[in-house]
Amino acid sequence: MNAIERIVDPFTDAATWERGSALWPSNQRQTLTCCRVIDETHDVKSFAFRTDDSLPVRFEPGQFLTVCASVAGQSVERCYTISSPPTRPWLLTITVKRVPGGVMSNWLHDNLKPGGQLAAYGPSGAFTPTGTRAAKRLFLSAGSGVTPLMSMTRASIDLGLDSDIAFVHSARTPADIVFRDELRMLAKLSPRLRVFFVCEGAGDEPDWAGATGRLSLPLLAQWLPDYAEREVYTCGPAGYMSAVRALLREGGHDPERYHQESFDLGADAPQATAPPIVPTSQQTYTVKLSRSARSFTMSAAETVLAAAKKAGVAVPSSCSQGVCGTCKTKLLDGSVDMQHNGGIRDREIVKGFRLLCCSRPTSDLVLEL
Ligand SMILES: Cc1cc2nc3c(=O)[nH]c(=O)nc-3n(C[C@H](O)[C@H](O)[C@H](O)COP(=O)(O)OP(=O)(O)OC[C@H]3O[C@@H](n4cnc5c(N)ncnc54)[C@H](O)[C@@H]3O)c2cc1C
Ligand code: FES
């Protein structure tokens, strides 16, 4: 056990976020009421919500909600990180960037006002500091990717930890920097929180005195000569994250100490631990549902989610890629081949939970549904 492991560290201890708050499972839908809308930048708004029962909600910094809305008669679901920290569990905040042509982000910006309601599935996601001890951290974000790192930073400050955090945020222009004033203010509160901004251009702030261009290894080394010693958490657009990964690799950073979350399910979804094995046999299995006493048969080549939907069984789901955790269901009997993308934790797998959207049966199954 090294010196770091001996010290009690509430930031990385899951019990910190479990105390006193209600569990809201990621496959349970409830209604949120919007209490506040904040204009963060010209195209980013934060929406603060209280839950149906006004109970504090248990989550870990960096986790997200799956938000549901009916837009033009279509049911739409999208994941949004809880940008507020779990140290403020009564008011959950999401921070949404308006995506040109995007269905949900534009609907939220144009329609959701204080008093408005929104359905959502509970907190999910494994992009959190929980369980990973580190003496020094480096948060790298771009655009709306700032949100999980903001929740982590706010939580660390609220816990009074004065942790060594270097927060490097990339934006198009100074006017696009989300949480610019708050990050600077937090850095004044905690001497070991250092905040750096790099903008592609000065935009309409010609007197911008900060760094311009893109994040590069020389710039990172100039700001943080010890970057290779840091536990790195990265979130941003797909292109930004692959550039950051390459840059850190070139700089000799240990990939084992690199954590990332992609907001882009299509282009740069995190890779499953192994490529999915899609059986070609005509093998079929029976799936029994313990709560509804229903059953259906399915091919070994299908995912359980796809087969359940075909059989008319309502299973909550969103991403269909093993990321969001919405389809998490307890497997009471049988076995599946699950190829997830971070939407479920090892401890949940041990408890028997599986993500149905990325699980194919390898025997008959009994599900808690
Ligand atoms: C884990 C996770 C956490 C996230 N957290 C955040 C967060 O904190 N903040 C945030 O802002 N976002 C976050 N996101 C991203 C968010 O979930 C949405 O993907 C984002 O808001 C865009 O959704 P949309 O419905 O507005 O756009 P979509 O309708 O999904 O469209 C996305 C893009 O595709 C284009 N498009 C849509 N339909 C078509 C079509 N038929 N043909 C061609 N192009 C098309 C649109 O023009 C747009 O450019 C997160 C995502 C994940 C997975
Ligand atoms: S639907 Fe998102 S993990 Fe299954």
Tab-separated table of C-alpha atoms and ligand atoms in Angstrom:
chain	number	residue	atom	x	y	z
A	1	MET	CA	0.000	0.000	0.000
A	2	ASN	CA	1.548	3.340	-0.971
A	3	ALA	CA	1.152	6.675	0.807
A	4	ILE	CA	-1.830	7.740	-1.336
A	5	GLU	CA	-3.713	4.511	-0.657
A	6	ARG	CA	-3.325	4.896	3.117
A	7	ILE	CA	-4.978	8.320	3.187
A	8	VAL	CA	-8.789	8.359	3.422
A	9	ASP	CA	-9.892	10.018	0.205
A	10	PRO	CA	-13.594	10.923	0.102
A	11	PHE	CA	-13.254	11.999	-3.553
A	12	THR	CA	-12.576	8.455	-4.748
A	13	ASP	CA	-14.653	6.603	-2.141
A	14	ALA	CA	-18.048	5.519	-3.577
A	15	ALA	CA	-19.549	5.714	-0.059
A	16	THR	CA	-19.159	9.515	-0.142
A	17	TRP	CA	-21.808	9.833	-2.839
A	18	GLU	CA	-24.119	7.211	-1.322
A	19	ARG	CA	-24.604	8.900	2.055
A	20	GLY	CA	-28.039	10.398	2.705
A	21	SER	CA	-29.265	10.421	-0.908
A	22	ALA	CA	-31.960	8.390	-2.616
A	23	LEU	CA	-30.999	5.795	-5.192
A	24	TRP	CA	-32.541	6.513	-8.584
A	25	PRO	CA	-31.860	3.441	-10.764
A	26	SER	CA	-30.717	4.096	-14.307
A	27	ASN	CA	-33.610	2.033	-15.691
A	28	GLN	CA	-36.262	3.926	-13.725
A	29	ARG	CA	-38.052	6.837	-15.331
A	30	GLN	CA	-39.258	9.795	-13.315
A	31	THR	CA	-40.376	13.338	-13.958
A	32	LEU	CA	-38.059	16.247	-13.335
A	33	THR	CA	-39.316	19.790	-12.858
A	34	CYS	CA	-37.167	22.567	-14.259
A	35	CYS	CA	-36.475	25.240	-11.634
A	36	ARG	CA	-33.906	27.395	-13.342
A	37	VAL	CA	-32.469	28.033	-16.815
A	38	ILE	CA	-29.058	29.677	-17.052
A	39	ASP	CA	-27.502	31.115	-20.227
A	40	GLU	CA	-23.889	29.924	-19.997
A	41	THR	CA	-22.741	31.094	-23.450
A	42	HIS	CA	-24.480	32.132	-26.681
A	43	ASP	CA	-25.271	28.469	-27.464
A	44	VAL	CA	-25.041	26.675	-24.108
A	45	LYS	CA	-27.725	26.655	-21.416
A	46	SER	CA	-27.884	24.935	-18.030
A	47	PHE	CA	-31.194	23.512	-16.813
A	48	ALA	CA	-31.586	22.831	-13.094
A	49	PHE	CA	-34.194	20.315	-11.932
A	50	ARG	CA	-35.754	18.948	-8.807
A	51	THR	CA	-37.076	15.412	-8.769
A	52	ASP	CA	-40.693	14.315	-8.403
A	53	ASP	CA	-40.371	13.532	-4.713
A	54	SER	CA	-37.868	16.369	-4.048
A	55	LEU	CA	-35.482	13.842	-2.478
A	56	PRO	CA	-31.722	14.257	-2.845
A	57	VAL	CA	-30.399	12.012	-5.613
A	58	ARG	CA	-27.390	9.732	-5.305
A	59	PHE	CA	-24.883	9.921	-8.143
A	60	GLU	CA	-21.166	10.130	-8.757
A	61	PRO	CA	-19.423	13.146	-10.280
A	62	GLY	CA	-19.206	12.586	-14.033
A	63	GLN	CA	-22.394	10.515	-14.389
A	64	PHE	CA	-25.215	11.376	-16.769
A	65	LEU	CA	-29.014	11.217	-17.023
A	66	THR	CA	-30.956	9.939	-20.012
A	67	VAL	CA	-33.496	12.628	-20.813
A	68	CYS	CA	-36.727	11.890	-22.716
A	69	ALA	CA	-39.002	14.266	-24.568
A	70	SER	CA	-41.696	14.093	-27.183
A	71	VAL	CA	-40.542	16.216	-30.122
A	72	ALA	CA	-42.902	16.615	-33.083
A	73	GLY	CA	-44.770	13.500	-31.992
A	74	GLN	CA	-41.594	11.402	-31.778
A	75	SER	CA	-40.193	10.104	-28.525
A	76	VAL	CA	-36.527	11.221	-28.277
A	77	GLU	CA	-33.954	10.187	-25.670
A	78	ARG	CA	-30.482	11.641	-25.187
A	79	CYS	CA	-27.808	11.436	-22.494
A	80	TYR	CA	-26.729	14.591	-20.624
A	81	THR	CA	-24.055	14.708	-17.949
A	82	ILE	CA	-25.096	16.050	-14.571
A	83	SER	CA	-22.872	19.130	-14.500
A	84	SER	CA	-23.774	19.897	-10.886
A	85	PRO	CA	-21.873	17.986	-8.205
A	86	PRO	CA	-23.297	15.159	-6.077
A	87	THR	CA	-22.492	17.345	-3.069
A	88	ARG	CA	-25.617	19.322	-4.117
A	89	PRO	CA	-27.987	16.379	-4.588
A	90	TRP	CA	-31.310	18.261	-4.398
A	91	LEU	CA	-30.847	20.186	-7.616
A	92	LEU	CA	-29.646	18.261	-10.655
A	93	THR	CA	-28.283	20.408	-13.457
A	94	ILE	CA	-27.561	19.513	-17.056
A	95	THR	CA	-25.669	21.841	-19.381
A	96	VAL	CA	-26.635	21.550	-23.029
A	97	LYS	CA	-24.933	22.877	-26.132
A	98	ARG	CA	-27.237	23.712	-29.025
A	99	VAL	CA	-26.261	21.405	-31.903
A	100	PRO	CA	-27.171	22.773	-35.361
A	101	GLY	CA	-30.034	20.623	-36.652
A	102	GLY	CA	-30.065	18.572	-33.453
A	103	VAL	CA	-33.477	17.418	-32.249
A	104	MET	CA	-33.171	17.351	-28.466
A	105	SER	CA	-30.674	20.140	-27.811
A	106	ASN	CA	-32.738	22.637	-29.835
A	107	TRP	CA	-35.974	21.446	-28.253
A	108	LEU	CA	-34.516	21.960	-24.761
A	109	HIS	CA	-33.138	25.411	-25.608
A	110	ASP	CA	-36.369	26.575	-27.230
A	111	ASN	CA	-38.999	24.964	-25.004
A	112	LEU	CA	-37.819	24.130	-21.518
A	113	LYS	CA	-38.530	26.942	-19.077
A	114	PRO	CA	-38.809	27.079	-15.277
A	115	GLY	CA	-41.876	25.076	-14.270
A	116	GLY	CA	-41.579	22.829	-17.337
A	117	GLN	CA	-41.255	19.087	-16.914
A	118	LEU	CA	-39.066	16.440	-18.464
A	119	ALA	CA	-38.881	12.667	-18.044
A	120	ALA	CA	-35.478	11.106	-17.392
A	121	TYR	CA	-33.836	7.829	-16.460
A	122	GLY	CA	-31.556	7.782	-13.423
A	123	PRO	CA	-27.817	8.460	-13.213
A	124	SER	CA	-25.489	6.136	-15.065
A	125	GLY	CA	-21.946	6.004	-16.402
A	126	ALA	CA	-18.496	4.959	-15.281
A	127	PHE	CA	-16.574	8.132	-16.179
A	128	THR	CA	-16.055	9.094	-12.540
A	129	PRO	CA	-13.051	9.359	-10.220
A	130	THR	CA	-14.522	6.695	-7.949
A	131	GLY	CA	-12.013	3.992	-7.078
A	132	THR	CA	-9.077	5.664	-8.828
A	133	ARG	CA	-6.702	7.237	-6.371
A	134	ALA	CA	-4.350	9.882	-7.684
A	135	ALA	CA	-2.111	12.506	-6.160
A	136	LYS	CA	-2.532	14.778	-9.182
A	137	ARG	CA	-5.217	14.955	-11.841
A	138	LEU	CA	-5.363	16.530	-15.274
A	139	PHE	CA	-8.818	17.351	-16.677
A	140	LEU	CA	-8.829	17.923	-20.430
A	141	SER	CA	-12.054	19.062	-22.053
A	142	ALA	CA	-13.349	20.757	-25.161
A	143	GLY	CA	-16.742	22.346	-25.849
A	144	SER	CA	-19.613	20.762	-23.915
A	145	GLY	CA	-17.194	18.022	-22.775
A	146	VAL	CA	-16.494	20.334	-19.854
A	147	THR	CA	-19.615	19.072	-18.011
A	148	PRO	CA	-18.406	15.842	-16.309
A	149	LEU	CA	-15.121	17.504	-15.328
A	150	MET	CA	-17.041	20.474	-13.945
A	151	SER	CA	-19.103	18.148	-11.749
A	152	MET	CA	-15.875	16.527	-10.506
A	153	THR	CA	-14.235	19.908	-9.855
A	154	ARG	CA	-17.266	21.335	-8.041
A	155	ALA	CA	-17.484	18.149	-5.935
A	156	SER	CA	-13.809	18.305	-4.997
A	157	ILE	CA	-14.136	21.953	-3.976
A	158	ASP	CA	-17.369	21.313	-2.030
A	159	LEU	CA	-15.612	18.529	-0.126
A	160	GLY	CA	-12.946	21.078	0.862
A	161	LEU	CA	-10.203	18.830	-0.432
A	162	ASP	CA	-7.852	21.301	-2.134
A	163	SER	CA	-6.889	18.496	-4.544
A	164	ASP	CA	-4.188	18.996	-7.149
A	165	ILE	CA	-6.299	19.441	-10.278
A	166	ALA	CA	-5.106	21.001	-13.518
A	167	PHE	CA	-8.107	21.843	-15.686
A	168	VAL	CA	-7.275	22.537	-19.333
A	169	HIS	CA	-10.270	23.533	-21.443
A	170	SER	CA	-10.258	24.097	-25.199
A	171	ALA	CA	-12.832	26.305	-26.928
A	172	ARG	CA	-13.360	27.883	-30.321
A	173	THR	CA	-13.263	31.439	-28.987
A	174	PRO	CA	-13.194	33.027	-25.508
A	175	ALA	CA	-16.962	33.603	-25.809
A	176	ASP	CA	-17.412	29.825	-26.157
A	177	ILE	CA	-15.724	28.958	-22.855
A	178	VAL	CA	-18.398	27.339	-20.708
A	179	PHE	CA	-18.102	28.086	-16.960
A	180	ARG	CA	-15.280	30.579	-17.640
A	181	ASP	CA	-15.994	32.838	-14.638
A	182	GLU	CA	-16.879	30.018	-12.274
A	183	LEU	CA	-13.727	28.034	-13.057
A	184	ARG	CA	-11.599	31.100	-12.406
A	185	MET	CA	-13.480	31.755	-9.176
A	186	LEU	CA	-13.030	28.121	-8.041
A	187	ALA	CA	-9.300	28.382	-8.770
A	188	LYS	CA	-9.167	31.335	-6.370
A	189	LEU	CA	-10.850	29.229	-3.679
A	190	SER	CA	-8.473	26.292	-4.037
A	191	PRO	CA	-4.801	27.124	-4.647
A	192	ARG	CA	-4.080	23.664	-6.077
A	193	LEU	CA	-6.821	23.956	-8.709
A	194	ARG	CA	-5.248	25.525	-11.771
A	195	VAL	CA	-7.332	26.468	-14.789
A	196	PHE	CA	-5.998	26.971	-18.324
A	197	PHE	CA	-7.953	27.971	-21.415
A	198	VAL	CA	-6.844	27.605	-25.001
A	199	CYS	CA	-8.956	29.104	-27.807
A	200	GLU	CA	-8.677	28.452	-31.525
A	201	GLY	CA	-9.134	32.171	-32.133
A	202	ALA	CA	-9.892	35.371	-30.227
A	203	GLY	CA	-13.316	35.759	-31.884
A	204	ASP	CA	-14.884	39.050	-30.847
A	205	GLU	CA	-12.481	39.509	-27.908
A	206	PRO	CA	-9.419	40.928	-29.715
A	207	ASP	CA	-7.756	41.662	-26.349
A	208	TRP	CA	-7.871	37.954	-25.347
A	209	ALA	CA	-4.549	37.447	-23.584
A	210	GLY	CA	-4.852	33.687	-23.155
A	211	ALA	CA	-3.418	30.922	-25.318
A	212	THR	CA	-4.609	30.638	-28.899
A	213	GLY	CA	-4.411	27.726	-31.296
A	214	ARG	CA	-5.006	24.105	-30.448
A	215	LEU	CA	-3.794	22.183	-27.425
A	216	SER	CA	-0.312	20.865	-28.189
A	217	LEU	CA	2.339	18.930	-26.312
A	218	PRO	CA	4.676	21.954	-25.955
A	219	LEU	CA	1.802	24.041	-24.559
A	220	LEU	CA	0.809	21.291	-22.125
A	221	ALA	CA	4.435	20.813	-21.025
A	222	GLN	CA	4.850	24.570	-20.596
A	223	TRP	CA	1.799	24.802	-18.325
A	224	LEU	CA	2.267	21.437	-16.618
A	225	PRO	CA	5.785	20.009	-16.784
A	226	ASP	CA	4.483	17.086	-14.667
A	227	TYR	CA	1.577	16.187	-17.012
A	228	ALA	CA	2.907	12.636	-17.502
A	229	GLU	CA	2.522	11.979	-13.753
A	230	ARG	CA	-1.156	12.929	-13.721
A	231	GLU	CA	-4.327	10.820	-13.827
A	232	VAL	CA	-5.993	12.147	-16.967
A	233	TYR	CA	-9.759	12.557	-17.546
A	234	THR	CA	-10.771	13.689	-21.032
A	235	CYS	CA	-14.111	14.596	-22.578
A	236	GLY	CA	-14.919	16.381	-25.813
A	237	PRO	CA	-15.729	15.862	-29.495
A	238	ALA	CA	-14.386	12.709	-31.162
A	239	GLY	CA	-11.622	14.520	-33.097
A	240	TYR	CA	-10.418	16.347	-29.991
A	241	MET	CA	-10.212	13.150	-27.980
A	242	SER	CA	-8.253	11.213	-30.550
A	243	ALA	CA	-5.840	14.186	-30.866
A	244	VAL	CA	-5.438	14.301	-27.073
A	245	ARG	CA	-4.863	10.550	-26.873
A	246	ALA	CA	-2.168	10.744	-29.562
A	247	LEU	CA	-0.539	13.768	-27.942
A	248	LEU	CA	-0.353	12.093	-24.528
A	249	ARG	CA	0.971	8.874	-26.030
A	250	GLU	CA	3.689	10.883	-27.774
A	251	GLY	CA	4.479	12.591	-24.454
A	252	GLY	CA	4.985	9.254	-22.692
A	253	HIS	CA	1.805	9.367	-20.583
A	254	ASP	CA	0.801	5.923	-19.270
A	255	PRO	CA	-2.457	4.891	-21.090
A	256	GLU	CA	-3.485	3.028	-17.910
A	257	ARG	CA	-3.921	6.435	-16.277
A	258	TYR	CA	-6.091	7.804	-19.077
A	259	HIS	CA	-9.908	7.915	-18.789
A	260	GLN	CA	-12.253	9.320	-21.385
A	261	GLU	CA	-15.911	9.783	-22.156
A	262	SER	CA	-17.285	10.294	-25.611
A	263	PHE	CA	-20.494	12.272	-26.158
A	264	ASP	CA	-20.572	11.045	-29.721
A	265	LEU	CA	-22.102	7.596	-29.718
A	266	GLY	CA	-21.658	7.134	-33.445
A	267	ALA	CA	-18.177	8.297	-34.289
A	268	ASP	CA	-16.066	7.614	-31.236
A	269	ALA	CA	-18.030	5.450	-28.844
A	270	PRO	CA	-15.680	3.785	-26.407
A	271	GLN	CA	-14.549	0.444	-27.672
A	272	ALA	CA	-15.881	-2.710	-26.081
A	273	THR	CA	-13.253	-4.899	-24.449
A	274	ALA	CA	-13.570	-7.403	-27.301
A	275	PRO	CA	-15.307	-7.341	-30.669
A	276	PRO	CA	-18.846	-8.730	-30.404
A	277	ILE	CA	-19.124	-12.395	-31.206
A	278	VAL	CA	-22.237	-12.658	-33.315
A	279	PRO	CA	-23.290	-16.304	-33.503
A	280	THR	CA	-24.239	-17.467	-36.965
A	281	SER	CA	-25.990	-20.646	-35.810
A	282	GLN	CA	-29.761	-20.930	-35.922
A	283	GLN	CA	-29.757	-21.683	-32.184
A	284	THR	CA	-32.812	-20.297	-30.368
A	285	TYR	CA	-33.371	-19.747	-26.661
A	286	THR	CA	-36.364	-19.086	-24.414
A	287	VAL	CA	-36.494	-15.908	-22.363
A	288	LYS	CA	-38.816	-15.852	-19.326
A	289	LEU	CA	-39.783	-12.625	-17.597
A	290	SER	CA	-40.218	-13.103	-13.859
A	291	ARG	CA	-42.438	-10.106	-13.090
A	292	SER	CA	-44.847	-10.271	-15.993
A	293	ALA	CA	-44.765	-14.098	-16.279
A	294	ARG	CA	-44.377	-13.644	-20.064
A	295	SER	CA	-41.913	-15.497	-22.262
A	296	PHE	CA	-40.592	-15.361	-25.824
A	297	THR	CA	-38.103	-17.246	-27.944
A	298	MET	CA	-35.183	-15.558	-29.637
A	299	SER	CA	-32.260	-16.288	-31.899
A	300	ALA	CA	-28.759	-16.469	-30.397
A	301	ALA	CA	-27.708	-13.890	-33.006
A	302	GLU	CA	-30.021	-11.153	-31.692
A	303	THR	CA	-29.500	-8.880	-28.729
A	304	VAL	CA	-31.939	-9.520	-25.905
A	305	LEU	CA	-33.202	-5.932	-26.212
A	306	ALA	CA	-33.985	-6.297	-29.927
A	307	ALA	CA	-35.768	-9.618	-29.331
A	308	ALA	CA	-37.758	-8.224	-26.377
A	309	LYS	CA	-38.905	-5.255	-28.471
A	310	LYS	CA	-39.901	-7.609	-31.289
A	311	ALA	CA	-41.938	-9.620	-28.770
A	312	GLY	CA	-43.718	-6.441	-27.658
A	313	VAL	CA	-42.005	-6.263	-24.264
A	314	ALA	CA	-41.356	-2.706	-23.106
A	315	VAL	CA	-37.745	-2.390	-21.947
A	316	PRO	CA	-36.345	1.075	-21.179
A	317	SER	CA	-33.476	1.800	-23.570
A	318	SER	CA	-31.686	4.711	-25.172
A	319	CYS	CA	-28.265	4.380	-26.813
A	320	SER	CA	-28.470	0.688	-27.859
A	321	GLN	CA	-24.664	0.647	-27.640
A	322	GLY	CA	-23.933	-0.395	-24.078
A	323	VAL	CA	-23.106	3.168	-23.031
A	324	CYS	CA	-26.035	4.755	-21.202
A	325	GLY	CA	-27.093	1.972	-18.808
A	326	THR	CA	-30.818	2.538	-19.401
A	327	CYS	CA	-31.488	-1.106	-20.365
A	328	LYS	CA	-29.772	-2.521	-17.250
A	329	THR	CA	-31.755	-5.559	-16.101
A	330	LYS	CA	-31.126	-8.318	-13.584
A	331	LEU	CA	-30.420	-11.713	-15.089
A	332	LEU	CA	-31.950	-14.218	-12.651
A	333	ASP	CA	-30.925	-17.336	-14.533
A	334	GLY	CA	-28.910	-18.264	-17.622
A	335	SER	CA	-25.948	-16.628	-19.310
A	336	VAL	CA	-25.320	-13.988	-21.972
A	337	ASP	CA	-22.365	-12.717	-23.977
A	338	MET	CA	-22.321	-8.987	-23.101
A	339	GLN	CA	-20.056	-6.589	-25.028
A	340	HIS	CA	-20.665	-3.252	-23.339
A	341	ASN	CA	-19.061	0.160	-23.784
A	342	GLY	CA	-18.803	1.305	-20.181
A	343	GLY	CA	-22.537	1.523	-19.348
A	344	ILE	CA	-22.291	-0.961	-16.502
A	345	ARG	CA	-19.884	-1.345	-13.609
A	346	ASP	CA	-18.086	-4.513	-12.567
A	347	ARG	CA	-19.883	-4.457	-9.230
A	348	GLU	CA	-23.264	-4.393	-11.009
A	349	ILE	CA	-22.228	-7.316	-13.204
A	350	VAL	CA	-21.255	-9.222	-10.047
A	351	LYS	CA	-24.749	-8.516	-8.682
A	352	GLY	CA	-26.242	-10.130	-11.812
A	353	PHE	CA	-27.140	-7.062	-13.871
A	354	ARG	CA	-26.661	-7.029	-17.649
A	355	LEU	CA	-27.212	-4.477	-20.426
A	356	LEU	CA	-29.783	-6.074	-22.702
A	357	CYS	CA	-28.891	-3.937	-25.738
A	358	CYS	CA	-25.438	-5.504	-26.040
A	359	SER	CA	-26.130	-8.981	-24.649
A	360	ARG	CA	-26.733	-12.094	-26.719
A	361	PRO	CA	-27.999	-15.250	-25.022
A	362	THR	CA	-25.806	-18.312	-24.631
A	363	SER	CA	-28.548	-20.289	-22.804
A	364	ASP	CA	-32.233	-19.954	-21.875
A	365	LEU	CA	-32.734	-16.867	-19.709
A	366	VAL	CA	-34.873	-15.623	-16.820
A	367	LEU	CA	-34.949	-11.820	-16.531
A	368	GLU	CA	-36.291	-9.648	-13.729
A	369	LEU	CA	-38.762	-7.825	-15.947
B	1	LIG	C1	-22.724	9.957	-22.004
B	1	LIG	C2	-23.101	11.217	-22.730
B	1	LIG	C3	-23.138	12.430	-22.051
B	1	LIG	C4	-23.466	13.604	-22.746
B	1	LIG	N1	-23.462	14.791	-22.071
B	1	LIG	C5	-23.724	15.940	-22.743
B	1	LIG	C6	-23.673	17.203	-22.065
B	1	LIG	O1	-23.376	17.290	-20.862
B	1	LIG	N2	-23.951	18.322	-22.793
B	1	LIG	C7	-24.270	18.270	-24.126
B	1	LIG	O2	-24.527	19.324	-24.723
B	1	LIG	N3	-24.304	17.075	-24.791
B	1	LIG	C8	-24.063	15.921	-24.111
B	1	LIG	N4	-24.124	14.717	-24.780
B	1	LIG	C9	-24.553	14.709	-26.195
B	1	LIG	C10	-26.089	14.623	-26.251
B	1	LIG	O3	-26.508	13.358	-25.769
B	1	LIG	C11	-26.650	14.735	-27.663
B	1	LIG	O4	-26.000	13.809	-28.493
B	1	LIG	C12	-26.487	16.141	-28.257
B	1	LIG	O5	-27.145	17.093	-27.435
B	1	LIG	C13	-27.096	16.176	-29.663
B	1	LIG	O6	-28.420	15.736	-29.587
B	1	LIG	P1	-29.551	16.347	-30.556
B	1	LIG	O7	-30.783	15.546	-30.338
B	1	LIG	O8	-29.652	17.819	-30.369
B	1	LIG	O9	-28.916	16.098	-31.954
B	1	LIG	P2	-29.281	14.907	-32.977
B	1	LIG	O10	-30.670	15.082	-33.482
B	1	LIG	O11	-28.940	13.627	-32.326
B	1	LIG	O12	-28.287	15.255	-34.128
B	1	LIG	C14	-26.876	15.201	-33.948
B	1	LIG	C15	-26.220	15.637	-35.251
B	1	LIG	O13	-26.618	14.811	-36.300
B	1	LIG	C16	-27.200	15.603	-37.323
B	1	LIG	N5	-28.359	14.857	-37.839
B	1	LIG	C17	-29.486	14.540	-37.157
B	1	LIG	N6	-30.312	13.849	-37.951
B	1	LIG	C18	-29.674	13.746	-39.157
B	1	LIG	C19	-29.992	13.132	-40.389
B	1	LIG	N7	-31.152	12.494	-40.591
B	1	LIG	N8	-29.091	13.196	-41.397
B	1	LIG	C20	-27.918	13.837	-41.221
B	1	LIG	N9	-27.560	14.437	-40.075
B	1	LIG	C21	-28.427	14.389	-39.072
B	1	LIG	C22	-27.638	16.895	-36.694
B	1	LIG	O14	-27.652	17.950	-37.619
B	1	LIG	C23	-26.584	17.070	-35.659
B	1	LIG	O15	-25.448	17.664	-36.227
B	1	LIG	C24	-23.792	13.551	-24.111
B	1	LIG	C25	-23.769	12.318	-24.778
B	1	LIG	C26	-23.429	11.173	-24.107
B	1	LIG	C27	-23.407	9.859	-24.825
B	2	FES	S1	-29.681	1.215	-24.174
B	2	FES	FE1	-27.920	2.278	-23.484
B	2	FES	S2	-26.792	0.746	-22.477
B	2	FES	FE2	-28.427	-0.312	-23.354
